[in-house]
Amino acid sequence: MDEFQQRLLAAQERSPSLEQTPLTREFEAFKSSVLFCLKNLQAQMEILFKVQEEQEMRSTRKCLLLHGINESKDENPGTIANILPVLLKCPNISEASFSRCHRVGIRRDDKPRPVLIKLREHCDKDKIWLPKSGLKGTGITISEFLTKTRHYLFMAARRHFGISVGPGMATYMLLGLTVTSPKLKSRTRKIAKN
C-alpha cells in the first residue's frame, strides 16, 4: 500500500491534475477503511487476550505451588497431604482437600521441582496460604500459581515497591483495579510499561 501511495504521489507531482482523480479518492477511501479495520481487529485482539488472561487466572485461583519439598520415587498426593499439616500446623488438610497434586517441570538433580496443588475449595487454599509465614527458615515456600502476565507484573512490583508486596496486591496495584491515589496509579502504569 505504501509503495502504491508513493507511486501515486510521484504521478501527482508530474501532473497536478491527477490530485482530484477518482483513482486518488478511491485509494484514500480504501486506505482509511483498511486502517479502520486494522484498528478494530487490534482492539478485539486486546479484549480477547484480557478475557483469556482472566479465564486462566480464574481456573488457577485455587492452586498453590510448594517449593523446596524433596522428591521421592513413591511420592503421591497423600504424601504431600501428610507433610502439609505438620509443616503448617493445620490439621484440617487431607488428601480429600486436593483436586490435583503433582510435580511441575522437568526433573533435575540440583533442586526439587515445585509441587502444584489444586484444592477443591477456596477455604482450603486459605488454610494453607494464611499460616505460610510459619515456614520461615525451613527452605520451603508457598506461592500462588500466576499466569505469565501476572507473574511478570508481580516481579515488576516486587522490584519497584520492595519484597513486602504480595502477588495479589501487586497485580491489583499494577492493573489499577483498587488503586485510588492518582499518584500511585501513574507510578503503577509506568512500572507496567517497563
Short mmCIF file of the C-alpha atoms (twelve columns), coordinates in Angstrom:
data_MODEL
# 
_entry.id   MODEL 
# 
loop_
_atom_site.group_PDB 
_atom_site.id 
_atom_site.type_symbol 
_atom_site.label_atom_id 
_atom_site.label_alt_id 
_atom_site.label_comp_id 
_atom_site.label_asym_id 
_atom_site.label_seq_id 
_atom_site.Cartn_x 
_atom_site.Cartn_y 
_atom_site.Cartn_z 
_atom_site.pdbx_PDB_model_num 
ATOM 1   C CA . MET A 1   0.000   0.000   0.000   1 
ATOM 2   C CA . ASP A 2   2.880   2.376   0.825   1 
ATOM 3   C CA . GLU A 3   4.553   1.604   -2.493  1 
ATOM 4   C CA . PHE A 4   1.354   2.350   -4.383  1 
ATOM 5   C CA . GLN A 5   0.911   5.609   -2.461  1 
ATOM 6   C CA . GLN A 6   4.476   6.660   -3.317  1 
ATOM 7   C CA . ARG A 7   3.857   5.959   -6.996  1 
ATOM 8   C CA . LEU A 8   0.568   7.899   -6.839  1 
ATOM 9   C CA . LEU A 9   2.283   10.892  -5.206  1 
ATOM 10  C CA . ALA A 10  5.050   10.803  -7.808  1 
ATOM 11  C CA . ALA A 11  2.435   10.782  -10.577 1 
ATOM 12  C CA . GLN A 12  0.646   13.736  -8.948  1 
ATOM 13  C CA . GLU A 13  3.868   15.748  -8.859  1 
ATOM 14  C CA . ARG A 14  4.373   15.173  -12.576 1 
ATOM 15  C CA . SER A 15  0.767   16.003  -13.377 1 
ATOM 16  C CA . PRO A 16  -1.045  18.184  -10.801 1 
ATOM 17  C CA . SER A 17  -4.407  17.485  -12.475 1 
ATOM 18  C CA . LEU A 18  -4.310  13.905  -11.048 1 
ATOM 19  C CA . GLU A 19  -4.933  15.168  -7.488  1 
ATOM 20  C CA . GLN A 20  -8.707  15.004  -7.823  1 
ATOM 21  C CA . THR A 21  -8.997  11.906  -9.993  1 
ATOM 22  C CA . PRO A 22  -11.342 9.103   -8.937  1 
ATOM 23  C CA . LEU A 23  -8.328  6.825   -8.505  1 
ATOM 24  C CA . THR A 24  -6.864  9.110   -5.844  1 
ATOM 25  C CA . ARG A 25  -10.170 9.413   -3.978  1 
ATOM 26  C CA . GLU A 26  -10.750 5.651   -4.151  1 
ATOM 27  C CA . PHE A 27  -7.257  4.925   -2.870  1 
ATOM 28  C CA . GLU A 28  -7.695  7.293   0.086   1 
ATOM 29  C CA . ALA A 29  -11.079 5.708   0.897   1 
ATOM 30  C CA . PHE A 30  -9.561  2.224   0.634   1 
ATOM 31  C CA . LYS A 31  -6.610  3.185   2.813   1 
ATOM 32  C CA . SER A 32  -8.798  4.707   5.533   1 
ATOM 33  C CA . SER A 33  -11.147 1.688   5.570   1 
ATOM 34  C CA . VAL A 34  -8.220  -0.749  5.844   1 
ATOM 35  C CA . LEU A 35  -6.672  1.254   8.707   1 
ATOM 36  C CA . PHE A 36  -10.065 1.401   10.455  1 
ATOM 37  C CA . CYS A 37  -10.465 -2.387  10.141  1 
ATOM 38  C CA . LEU A 38  -6.938  -2.991  11.435  1 
ATOM 39  C CA . LYS A 39  -7.553  -0.768  14.476  1 
ATOM 40  C CA . ASN A 40  -10.781 -2.656  15.206  1 
ATOM 41  C CA . LEU A 41  -9.006  -6.016  14.888  1 
ATOM 42  C CA . GLN A 42  -6.256  -4.845  17.205  1 
ATOM 43  C CA . ALA A 43  -8.813  -3.689  19.799  1 
ATOM 44  C CA . GLN A 44  -10.658 -7.014  19.552  1 
ATOM 45  C CA . MET A 45  -7.407  -8.959  19.981  1 
ATOM 46  C CA . GLU A 46  -6.588  -6.963  23.126  1 
ATOM 47  C CA . ILE A 47  -10.026 -7.759  24.539  1 
ATOM 48  C CA . LEU A 48  -9.575  -11.462 23.718  1 
ATOM 49  C CA . PHE A 49  -6.172  -11.544 25.434  1 
ATOM 50  C CA . LYS A 50  -7.640  -9.912  28.545  1 
ATOM 51  C CA . VAL A 51  -10.550 -12.375 28.627  1 
ATOM 52  C CA . GLN A 52  -8.183  -15.312 28.155  1 
ATOM 53  C CA . GLU A 53  -5.964  -13.999 30.963  1 
ATOM 54  C CA . GLU A 54  -8.994  -13.671 33.278  1 
ATOM 55  C CA . GLN A 55  -10.190 -17.180 32.483  1 
ATOM 56  C CA . GLU A 56  -6.738  -18.633 33.003  1 
ATOM 57  C CA . MET A 57  -6.372  -16.808 36.320  1 
ATOM 58  C CA . ARG A 58  -9.848  -17.918 37.381  1 
ATOM 59  C CA . SER A 59  -9.013  -21.545 36.618  1 
ATOM 60  C CA . THR A 60  -5.867  -21.350 38.765  1 
ATOM 61  C CA . ARG A 61  -7.300  -19.402 41.700  1 
ATOM 62  C CA . LYS A 62  -7.424  -22.493 43.924  1 
ATOM 63  C CA . CYS A 63  -3.861  -23.532 43.013  1 
ATOM 64  C CA . LEU A 64  -0.720  -23.190 45.080  1 
ATOM 65  C CA . LEU A 65  2.908   -24.055 44.392  1 
ATOM 66  C CA . LEU A 66  5.059   -25.645 47.084  1 
ATOM 67  C CA . HIS A 67  8.785   -25.086 46.573  1 
ATOM 68  C CA . GLY A 68  11.582  -26.915 48.361  1 
ATOM 69  C CA . ILE A 69  9.915   -30.259 49.173  1 
ATOM 70  C CA . ASN A 70  12.327  -33.083 48.376  1 
ATOM 71  C CA . GLU A 71  11.249  -35.551 45.715  1 
ATOM 72  C CA . SER A 72  10.845  -39.257 46.296  1 
ATOM 73  C CA . LYS A 73  10.084  -42.036 43.829  1 
ATOM 74  C CA . ASP A 74  6.993   -43.287 45.631  1 
ATOM 75  C CA . GLU A 75  5.503   -39.812 46.040  1 
ATOM 76  C CA . ASN A 76  1.730   -39.362 45.745  1 
ATOM 77  C CA . PRO A 77  -0.835  -36.727 46.791  1 
ATOM 78  C CA . GLY A 78  -1.234  -38.493 50.133  1 
ATOM 79  C CA . THR A 79  2.445   -37.925 50.913  1 
ATOM 80  C CA . ILE A 80  2.093   -34.177 50.352  1 
ATOM 81  C CA . ALA A 81  -1.196  -34.158 52.272  1 
ATOM 82  C CA . ASN A 82  0.615   -35.734 55.236  1 
ATOM 83  C CA . ILE A 83  3.518   -33.264 55.092  1 
ATOM 84  C CA . LEU A 84  1.430   -30.061 54.983  1 
ATOM 85  C CA . PRO A 85  -0.393  -30.349 58.330  1 
ATOM 86  C CA . VAL A 86  2.909   -30.995 60.092  1 
ATOM 87  C CA . LEU A 87  4.711   -28.092 58.411  1 
ATOM 88  C CA . LEU A 88  1.881   -25.575 58.715  1 
ATOM 89  C CA . LYS A 89  0.402   -26.834 61.986  1 
ATOM 90  C CA . CYS A 90  -3.064  -27.033 60.433  1 
ATOM 91  C CA . PRO A 91  -4.600  -30.486 60.919  1 
ATOM 92  C CA . ASN A 92  -7.619  -29.795 58.665  1 
ATOM 93  C CA . ILE A 93  -5.798  -30.504 55.389  1 
ATOM 94  C CA . SER A 94  -6.136  -34.009 53.963  1 
ATOM 95  C CA . GLU A 95  -5.813  -35.713 50.598  1 
ATOM 96  C CA . ALA A 96  -9.575  -35.253 50.122  1 
ATOM 97  C CA . SER A 97  -8.955  -31.473 50.045  1 
ATOM 98  C CA . PHE A 98  -6.872  -31.857 46.866  1 
ATOM 99  C CA . SER A 99  -8.407  -31.854 43.429  1 
ATOM 100 C CA . ARG A 100 -4.989  -32.432 41.887  1 
ATOM 101 C CA . CYS A 101 -1.428  -32.657 43.202  1 
ATOM 102 C CA . HIS A 102 1.699   -33.261 41.107  1 
ATOM 103 C CA . ARG A 103 5.194   -32.003 40.343  1 
ATOM 104 C CA . VAL A 104 5.678   -29.330 37.683  1 
ATOM 105 C CA . GLY A 105 8.591   -29.079 35.287  1 
ATOM 106 C CA . ILE A 106 11.500  -31.234 34.230  1 
ATOM 107 C CA . ARG A 107 13.274  -33.383 36.825  1 
ATOM 108 C CA . ARG A 108 16.702  -32.026 37.762  1 
ATOM 109 C CA . ASP A 109 19.308  -33.294 40.185  1 
ATOM 110 C CA . ASP A 110 20.267  -29.936 41.690  1 
ATOM 111 C CA . LYS A 111 16.878  -28.932 43.142  1 
ATOM 112 C CA . PRO A 112 13.418  -30.435 43.601  1 
ATOM 113 C CA . ARG A 113 10.591  -29.488 41.272  1 
ATOM 114 C CA . PRO A 114 7.732   -27.441 42.720  1 
ATOM 115 C CA . VAL A 115 4.533   -29.242 43.679  1 
ATOM 116 C CA . LEU A 116 1.320   -27.898 42.153  1 
ATOM 117 C CA . ILE A 117 -1.687  -28.337 44.401  1 
ATOM 118 C CA . LYS A 118 -5.184  -27.600 43.162  1 
ATOM 119 C CA . LEU A 119 -7.639  -27.569 46.035  1 
ATOM 120 C CA . ARG A 120 -11.340 -28.374 45.894  1 
ATOM 121 C CA . GLU A 121 -12.468 -25.383 47.951  1 
ATOM 122 C CA . HIS A 122 -11.116 -21.852 48.211  1 
ATOM 123 C CA . CYS A 123 -11.307 -22.054 52.016  1 
ATOM 124 C CA . ASP A 124 -8.821  -24.958 51.856  1 
ATOM 125 C CA . LYS A 125 -6.431  -22.698 49.957  1 
ATOM 126 C CA . ASP A 126 -6.727  -20.137 52.745  1 
ATOM 127 C CA . LYS A 127 -5.962  -22.821 55.356  1 
ATOM 128 C CA . ILE A 128 -2.626  -23.384 53.628  1 
ATOM 129 C CA . TRP A 129 -1.910  -19.825 52.441  1 
ATOM 130 C CA . LEU A 130 -2.502  -17.916 55.677  1 
ATOM 131 C CA . PRO A 131 -0.152  -19.853 58.009  1 
ATOM 132 C CA . LYS A 132 2.663   -19.926 55.410  1 
ATOM 133 C CA . SER A 133 4.746   -17.477 57.469  1 
ATOM 134 C CA . GLY A 134 5.428   -20.431 59.805  1 
ATOM 135 C CA . LEU A 135 7.638   -21.896 57.070  1 
ATOM 136 C CA . LYS A 136 10.341  -19.241 57.501  1 
ATOM 137 C CA . GLY A 137 13.744  -20.823 57.820  1 
ATOM 138 C CA . THR A 138 12.620  -24.273 56.611  1 
ATOM 139 C CA . GLY A 139 13.638  -23.801 52.966  1 
ATOM 140 C CA . ILE A 140 10.051  -24.483 51.910  1 
ATOM 141 C CA . THR A 141 7.954   -21.722 50.382  1 
ATOM 142 C CA . ILE A 142 4.391   -21.439 49.140  1 
ATOM 143 C CA . SER A 143 3.436   -19.221 46.224  1 
ATOM 144 C CA . GLU A 144 0.381   -18.560 44.133  1 
ATOM 145 C CA . PHE A 145 0.201   -20.123 40.689  1 
ATOM 146 C CA . LEU A 146 0.189   -16.986 38.500  1 
ATOM 147 C CA . THR A 147 -0.177  -16.619 34.765  1 
ATOM 148 C CA . LYS A 148 2.882   -15.356 32.869  1 
ATOM 149 C CA . THR A 149 1.486   -11.836 32.600  1 
ATOM 150 C CA . ARG A 150 0.602   -11.617 36.280  1 
ATOM 151 C CA . HIS A 151 3.928   -13.150 37.276  1 
ATOM 152 C CA . TYR A 152 5.712   -10.505 35.205  1 
ATOM 153 C CA . LEU A 153 3.644   -7.760  36.869  1 
ATOM 154 C CA . PHE A 154 4.336   -9.247  40.298  1 
ATOM 155 C CA . MET A 155 8.085   -9.293  39.682  1 
ATOM 156 C CA . ALA A 156 7.991   -5.694  38.403  1 
ATOM 157 C CA . ALA A 157 6.092   -4.573  41.505  1 
ATOM 158 C CA . ARG A 158 8.455   -6.508  43.729  1 
ATOM 159 C CA . ARG A 159 11.449  -4.757  42.154  1 
ATOM 160 C CA . HIS A 160 9.809   -1.353  42.378  1 
ATOM 161 C CA . PHE A 161 7.991   -1.467  45.712  1 
ATOM 162 C CA . GLY A 162 10.143  -3.993  47.548  1 
ATOM 163 C CA . ILE A 163 9.796   -7.590  48.606  1 
ATOM 164 C CA . SER A 164 6.896   -6.997  51.021  1 
ATOM 165 C CA . VAL A 165 4.340   -6.667  48.200  1 
ATOM 166 C CA . GLY A 166 2.237   -9.840  47.882  1 
ATOM 167 C CA . PRO A 167 1.267   -11.248 44.456  1 
ATOM 168 C CA . GLY A 168 -2.410  -10.322 44.741  1 
ATOM 169 C CA . MET A 169 -1.735  -6.761  45.850  1 
ATOM 170 C CA . ALA A 170 0.957   -6.270  43.210  1 
ATOM 171 C CA . THR A 171 -1.348  -7.446  40.450  1 
ATOM 172 C CA . TYR A 172 -4.204  -5.229  41.575  1 
ATOM 173 C CA . MET A 173 -1.928  -2.236  42.011  1 
ATOM 174 C CA . LEU A 174 -0.350  -2.646  38.599  1 
ATOM 175 C CA . LEU A 175 -3.639  -3.170  36.848  1 
ATOM 176 C CA . GLY A 176 -5.076  -0.134  38.665  1 
ATOM 177 C CA . LEU A 177 -8.061  -2.137  39.904  1 
ATOM 178 C CA . THR A 178 -8.093  -0.988  43.527  1 
ATOM 179 C CA . VAL A 179 -5.706  1.950   43.478  1 
ATOM 180 C CA . THR A 180 -7.418  5.215   44.381  1 
ATOM 181 C CA . SER A 181 -4.425  7.543   44.567  1 
ATOM 182 C CA . PRO A 182 -3.739  9.261   41.193  1 
ATOM 183 C CA . LYS A 183 -0.048  9.496   42.099  1 
ATOM 184 C CA . LEU A 184 0.151   5.750   42.761  1 
ATOM 185 C CA . LYS A 185 -1.850  4.992   39.604  1 
ATOM 186 C CA . SER A 186 0.648   6.857   37.442  1 
ATOM 187 C CA . ARG A 187 3.567   5.082   39.153  1 
ATOM 188 C CA . THR A 188 1.987   1.662   38.626  1 
ATOM 189 C CA . ARG A 189 1.237   2.343   34.967  1 
ATOM 190 C CA . LYS A 190 4.860   3.371   34.460  1 
ATOM 191 C CA . ILE A 191 6.053   0.119   36.056  1 
ATOM 192 C CA . ALA A 192 3.696   -1.968  33.931  1 
ATOM 193 C CA . LYS A 193 5.087   -0.383  30.757  1 
ATOM 194 C CA . ASN A 194 8.728   -1.049  31.762  1 
# 
